[in-house]
Tab-separated table of C-alpha atoms in Angstrom:
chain	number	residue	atom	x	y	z
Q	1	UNK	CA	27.391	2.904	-9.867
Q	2	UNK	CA	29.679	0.648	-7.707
Q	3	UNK	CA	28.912	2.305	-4.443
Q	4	UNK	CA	25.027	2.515	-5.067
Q	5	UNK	CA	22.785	-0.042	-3.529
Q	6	UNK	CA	20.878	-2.408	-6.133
Q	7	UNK	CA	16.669	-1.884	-4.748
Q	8	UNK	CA	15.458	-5.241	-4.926
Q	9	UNK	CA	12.046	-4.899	-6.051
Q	10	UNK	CA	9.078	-7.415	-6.364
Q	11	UNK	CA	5.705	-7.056	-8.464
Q	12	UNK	CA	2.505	-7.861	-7.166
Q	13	UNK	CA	-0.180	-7.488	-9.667
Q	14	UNK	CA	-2.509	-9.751	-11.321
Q	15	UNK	CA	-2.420	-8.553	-14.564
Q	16	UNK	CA	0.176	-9.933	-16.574
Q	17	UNK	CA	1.076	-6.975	-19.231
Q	18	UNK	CA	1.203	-4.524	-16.029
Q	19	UNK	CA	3.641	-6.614	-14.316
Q	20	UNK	CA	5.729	-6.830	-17.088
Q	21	UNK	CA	5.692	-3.164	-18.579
Q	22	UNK	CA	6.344	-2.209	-14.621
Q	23	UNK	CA	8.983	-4.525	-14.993
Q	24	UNK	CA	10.486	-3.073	-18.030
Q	25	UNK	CA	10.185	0.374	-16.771
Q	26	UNK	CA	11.917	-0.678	-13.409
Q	27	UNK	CA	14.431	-2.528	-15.423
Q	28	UNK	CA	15.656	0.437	-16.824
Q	29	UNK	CA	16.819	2.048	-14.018
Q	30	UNK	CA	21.221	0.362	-13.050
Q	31	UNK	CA	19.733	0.591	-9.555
Q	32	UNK	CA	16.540	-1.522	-9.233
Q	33	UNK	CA	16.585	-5.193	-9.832
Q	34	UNK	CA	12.921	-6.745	-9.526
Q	35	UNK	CA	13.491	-9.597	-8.211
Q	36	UNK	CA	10.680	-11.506	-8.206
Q	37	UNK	CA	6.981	-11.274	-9.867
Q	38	UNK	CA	3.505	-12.593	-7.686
Q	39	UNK	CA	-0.023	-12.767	-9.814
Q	40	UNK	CA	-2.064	-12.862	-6.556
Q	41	UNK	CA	-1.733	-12.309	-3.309
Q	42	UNK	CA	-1.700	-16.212	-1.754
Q	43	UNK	CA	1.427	-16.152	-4.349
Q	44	UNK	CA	2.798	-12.850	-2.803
Q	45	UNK	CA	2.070	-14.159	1.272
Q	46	UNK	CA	4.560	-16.939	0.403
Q	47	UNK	CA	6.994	-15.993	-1.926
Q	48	UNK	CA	7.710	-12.497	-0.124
Q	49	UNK	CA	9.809	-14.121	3.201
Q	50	UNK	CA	10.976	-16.689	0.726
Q	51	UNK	CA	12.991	-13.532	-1.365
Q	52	UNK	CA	13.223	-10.896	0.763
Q	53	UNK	CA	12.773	-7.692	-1.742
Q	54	UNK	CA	13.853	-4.091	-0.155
Q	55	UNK	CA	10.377	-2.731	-1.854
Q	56	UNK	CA	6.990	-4.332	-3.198
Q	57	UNK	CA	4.933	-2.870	-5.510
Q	58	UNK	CA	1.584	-4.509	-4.520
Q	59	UNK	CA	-1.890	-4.047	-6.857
Q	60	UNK	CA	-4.574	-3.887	-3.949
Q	61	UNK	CA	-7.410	-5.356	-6.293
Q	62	UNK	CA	-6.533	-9.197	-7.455
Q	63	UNK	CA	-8.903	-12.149	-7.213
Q	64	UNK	CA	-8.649	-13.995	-3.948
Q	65	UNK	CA	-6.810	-12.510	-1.720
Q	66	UNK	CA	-6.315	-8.279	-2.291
Q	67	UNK	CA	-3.441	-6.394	-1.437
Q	68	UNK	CA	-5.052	-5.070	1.797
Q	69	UNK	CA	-4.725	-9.356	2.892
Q	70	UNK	CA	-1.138	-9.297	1.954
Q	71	UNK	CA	-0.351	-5.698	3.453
Q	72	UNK	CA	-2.561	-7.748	6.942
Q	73	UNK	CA	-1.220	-11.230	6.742
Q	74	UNK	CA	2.531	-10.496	6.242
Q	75	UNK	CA	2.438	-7.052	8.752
Q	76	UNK	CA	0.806	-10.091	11.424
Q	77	UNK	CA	3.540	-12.358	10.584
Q	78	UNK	CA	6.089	-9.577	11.192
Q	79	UNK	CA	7.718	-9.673	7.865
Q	80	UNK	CA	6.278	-7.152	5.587
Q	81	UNK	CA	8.644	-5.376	4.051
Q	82	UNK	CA	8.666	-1.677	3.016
Q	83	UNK	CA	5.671	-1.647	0.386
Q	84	UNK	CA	4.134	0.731	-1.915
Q	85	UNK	CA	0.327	-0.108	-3.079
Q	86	UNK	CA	0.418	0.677	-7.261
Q	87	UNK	CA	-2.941	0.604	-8.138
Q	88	UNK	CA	-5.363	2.440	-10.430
Q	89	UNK	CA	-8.258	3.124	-7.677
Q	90	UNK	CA	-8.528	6.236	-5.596
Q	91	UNK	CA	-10.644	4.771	-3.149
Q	92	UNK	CA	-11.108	6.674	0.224
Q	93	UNK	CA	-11.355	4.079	2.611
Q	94	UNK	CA	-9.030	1.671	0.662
Q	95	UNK	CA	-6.126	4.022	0.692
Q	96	UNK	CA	-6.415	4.991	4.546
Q	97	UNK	CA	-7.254	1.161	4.950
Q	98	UNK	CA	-3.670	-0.042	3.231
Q	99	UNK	CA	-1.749	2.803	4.981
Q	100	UNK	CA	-2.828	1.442	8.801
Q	101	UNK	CA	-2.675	-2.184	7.734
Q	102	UNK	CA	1.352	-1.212	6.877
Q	103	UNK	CA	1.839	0.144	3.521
Q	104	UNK	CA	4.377	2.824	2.968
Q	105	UNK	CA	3.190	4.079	0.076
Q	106	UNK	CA	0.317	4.431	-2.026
Q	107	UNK	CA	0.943	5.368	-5.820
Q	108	UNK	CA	-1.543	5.565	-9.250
Q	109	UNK	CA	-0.603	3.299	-12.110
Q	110	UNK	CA	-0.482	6.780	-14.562
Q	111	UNK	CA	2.380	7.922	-12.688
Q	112	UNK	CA	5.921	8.848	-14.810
Q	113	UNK	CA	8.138	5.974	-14.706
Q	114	UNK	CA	10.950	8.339	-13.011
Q	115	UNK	CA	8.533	9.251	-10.210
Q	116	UNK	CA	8.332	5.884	-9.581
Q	117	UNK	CA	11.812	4.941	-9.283
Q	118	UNK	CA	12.340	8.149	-7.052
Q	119	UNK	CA	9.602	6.702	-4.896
Q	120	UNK	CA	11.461	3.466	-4.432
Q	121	UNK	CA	14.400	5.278	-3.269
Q	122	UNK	CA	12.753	7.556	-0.863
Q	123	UNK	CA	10.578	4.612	0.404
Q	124	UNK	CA	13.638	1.988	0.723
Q	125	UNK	CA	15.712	5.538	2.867
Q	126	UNK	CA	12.778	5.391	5.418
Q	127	UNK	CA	10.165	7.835	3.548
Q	128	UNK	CA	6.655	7.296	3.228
Q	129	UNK	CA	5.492	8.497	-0.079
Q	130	UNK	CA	1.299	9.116	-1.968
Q	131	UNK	CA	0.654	10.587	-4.939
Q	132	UNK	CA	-0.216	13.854	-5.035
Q	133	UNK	CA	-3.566	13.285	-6.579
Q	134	UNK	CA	-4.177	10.734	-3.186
Q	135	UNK	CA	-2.890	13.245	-0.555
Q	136	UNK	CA	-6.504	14.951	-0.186
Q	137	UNK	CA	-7.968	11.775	-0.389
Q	138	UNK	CA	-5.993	10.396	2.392
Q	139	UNK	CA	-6.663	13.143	4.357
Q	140	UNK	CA	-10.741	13.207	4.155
Q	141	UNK	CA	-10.880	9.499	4.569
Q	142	UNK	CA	-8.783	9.955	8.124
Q	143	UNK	CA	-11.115	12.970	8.790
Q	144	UNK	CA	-14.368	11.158	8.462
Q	145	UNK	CA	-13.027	8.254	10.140
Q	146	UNK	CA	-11.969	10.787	13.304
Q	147	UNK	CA	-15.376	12.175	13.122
Q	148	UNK	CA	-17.127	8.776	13.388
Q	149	UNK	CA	-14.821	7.909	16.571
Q	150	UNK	CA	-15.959	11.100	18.077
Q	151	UNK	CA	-19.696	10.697	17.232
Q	152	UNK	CA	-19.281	6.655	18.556
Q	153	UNK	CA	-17.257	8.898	21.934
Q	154	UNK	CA	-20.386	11.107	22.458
Q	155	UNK	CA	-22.846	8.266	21.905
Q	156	UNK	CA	-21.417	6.565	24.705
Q	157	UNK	CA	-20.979	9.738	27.205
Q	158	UNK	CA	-24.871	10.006	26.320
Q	159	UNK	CA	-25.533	6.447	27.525
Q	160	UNK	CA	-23.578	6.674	30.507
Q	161	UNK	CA	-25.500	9.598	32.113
Q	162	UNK	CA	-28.956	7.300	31.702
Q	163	UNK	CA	-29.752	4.631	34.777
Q	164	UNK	CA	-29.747	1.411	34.084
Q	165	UNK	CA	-33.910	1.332	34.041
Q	166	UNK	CA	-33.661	4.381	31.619
């Protein structure tokens, strides 16, 4: 265990028992130490710089500020660090929303704890990693969102053959 590196790991979720059965689950694993706990995201904005964790695990629904204004505010300050979104919504455009504002990861709550911790590690080695049950959905929401840049691309090409009178 000596020549492992401890993942430093901090909770962001605004629901107390989930932070603390993550917690628990995490703490269970000789190579994760959470580090730190946030129950909303102004919390997380300040206390993430302030601690420095190799991975958050970031709930993208809370009151006030969501994990999408964390994942935007501390990617715009330059000191997001490598993040997985742990949430219990499948949401199209959330998911491809959290990936381009910086997240590295987007996992469901009903995930096995040891597909968890093997996330951390592959996401703290450089990996990007989404649930299997999110892969399809990740991949129609960046679809339709291609298709709507290419109807907006022939939209214009249609204005620009009309005269200005036209």
């Amino acid at each position: 265990m000596a020549s492992e590196m401890m993942i430093k790991v901090m909770l962001v979720d605004d629901q107390n028992l989930v932070r603390k059965g993550v917690r628990s689950l995490l703490e269970l694993s000789e190579e994760i130490e959470v580090v730190a706990e946030a129950a909303d995201g102004a919390e997380a904005i300040r206390m993430v710089p302030e601690v420095g964790p190799d991975v958050v695990l970031l709930d993208m629904r809370m009151p006030g500020q969501s994990g999408l204004d964390v994942l935007r505010e501390l990617a715009g300050q330059d000191r997001l660090p490598p993040t997985i979104i742990l949430t219990t919504f499948d949401d199209d455009e959330l998911v491809l929303a959290g990936i381009q504002a910086g997240a590295r990861g987007y996992l469901l709550k009903d995930m096995e704890p040891d597909e968890l911790i093997a996330s951390l590690r592959e996401i703290v080695s450089g990996k990007t990693v989404v649930s299997r049950e999110l892969t399809g959905v990740l991949a129609r929401a960046a679809i339709r969102q291609e298709e709507g840049e290419i109807e907006e691309e022939q939209e214009q090409d249609l204005f620009s053959e009309l005269t200005p009178r036209e």
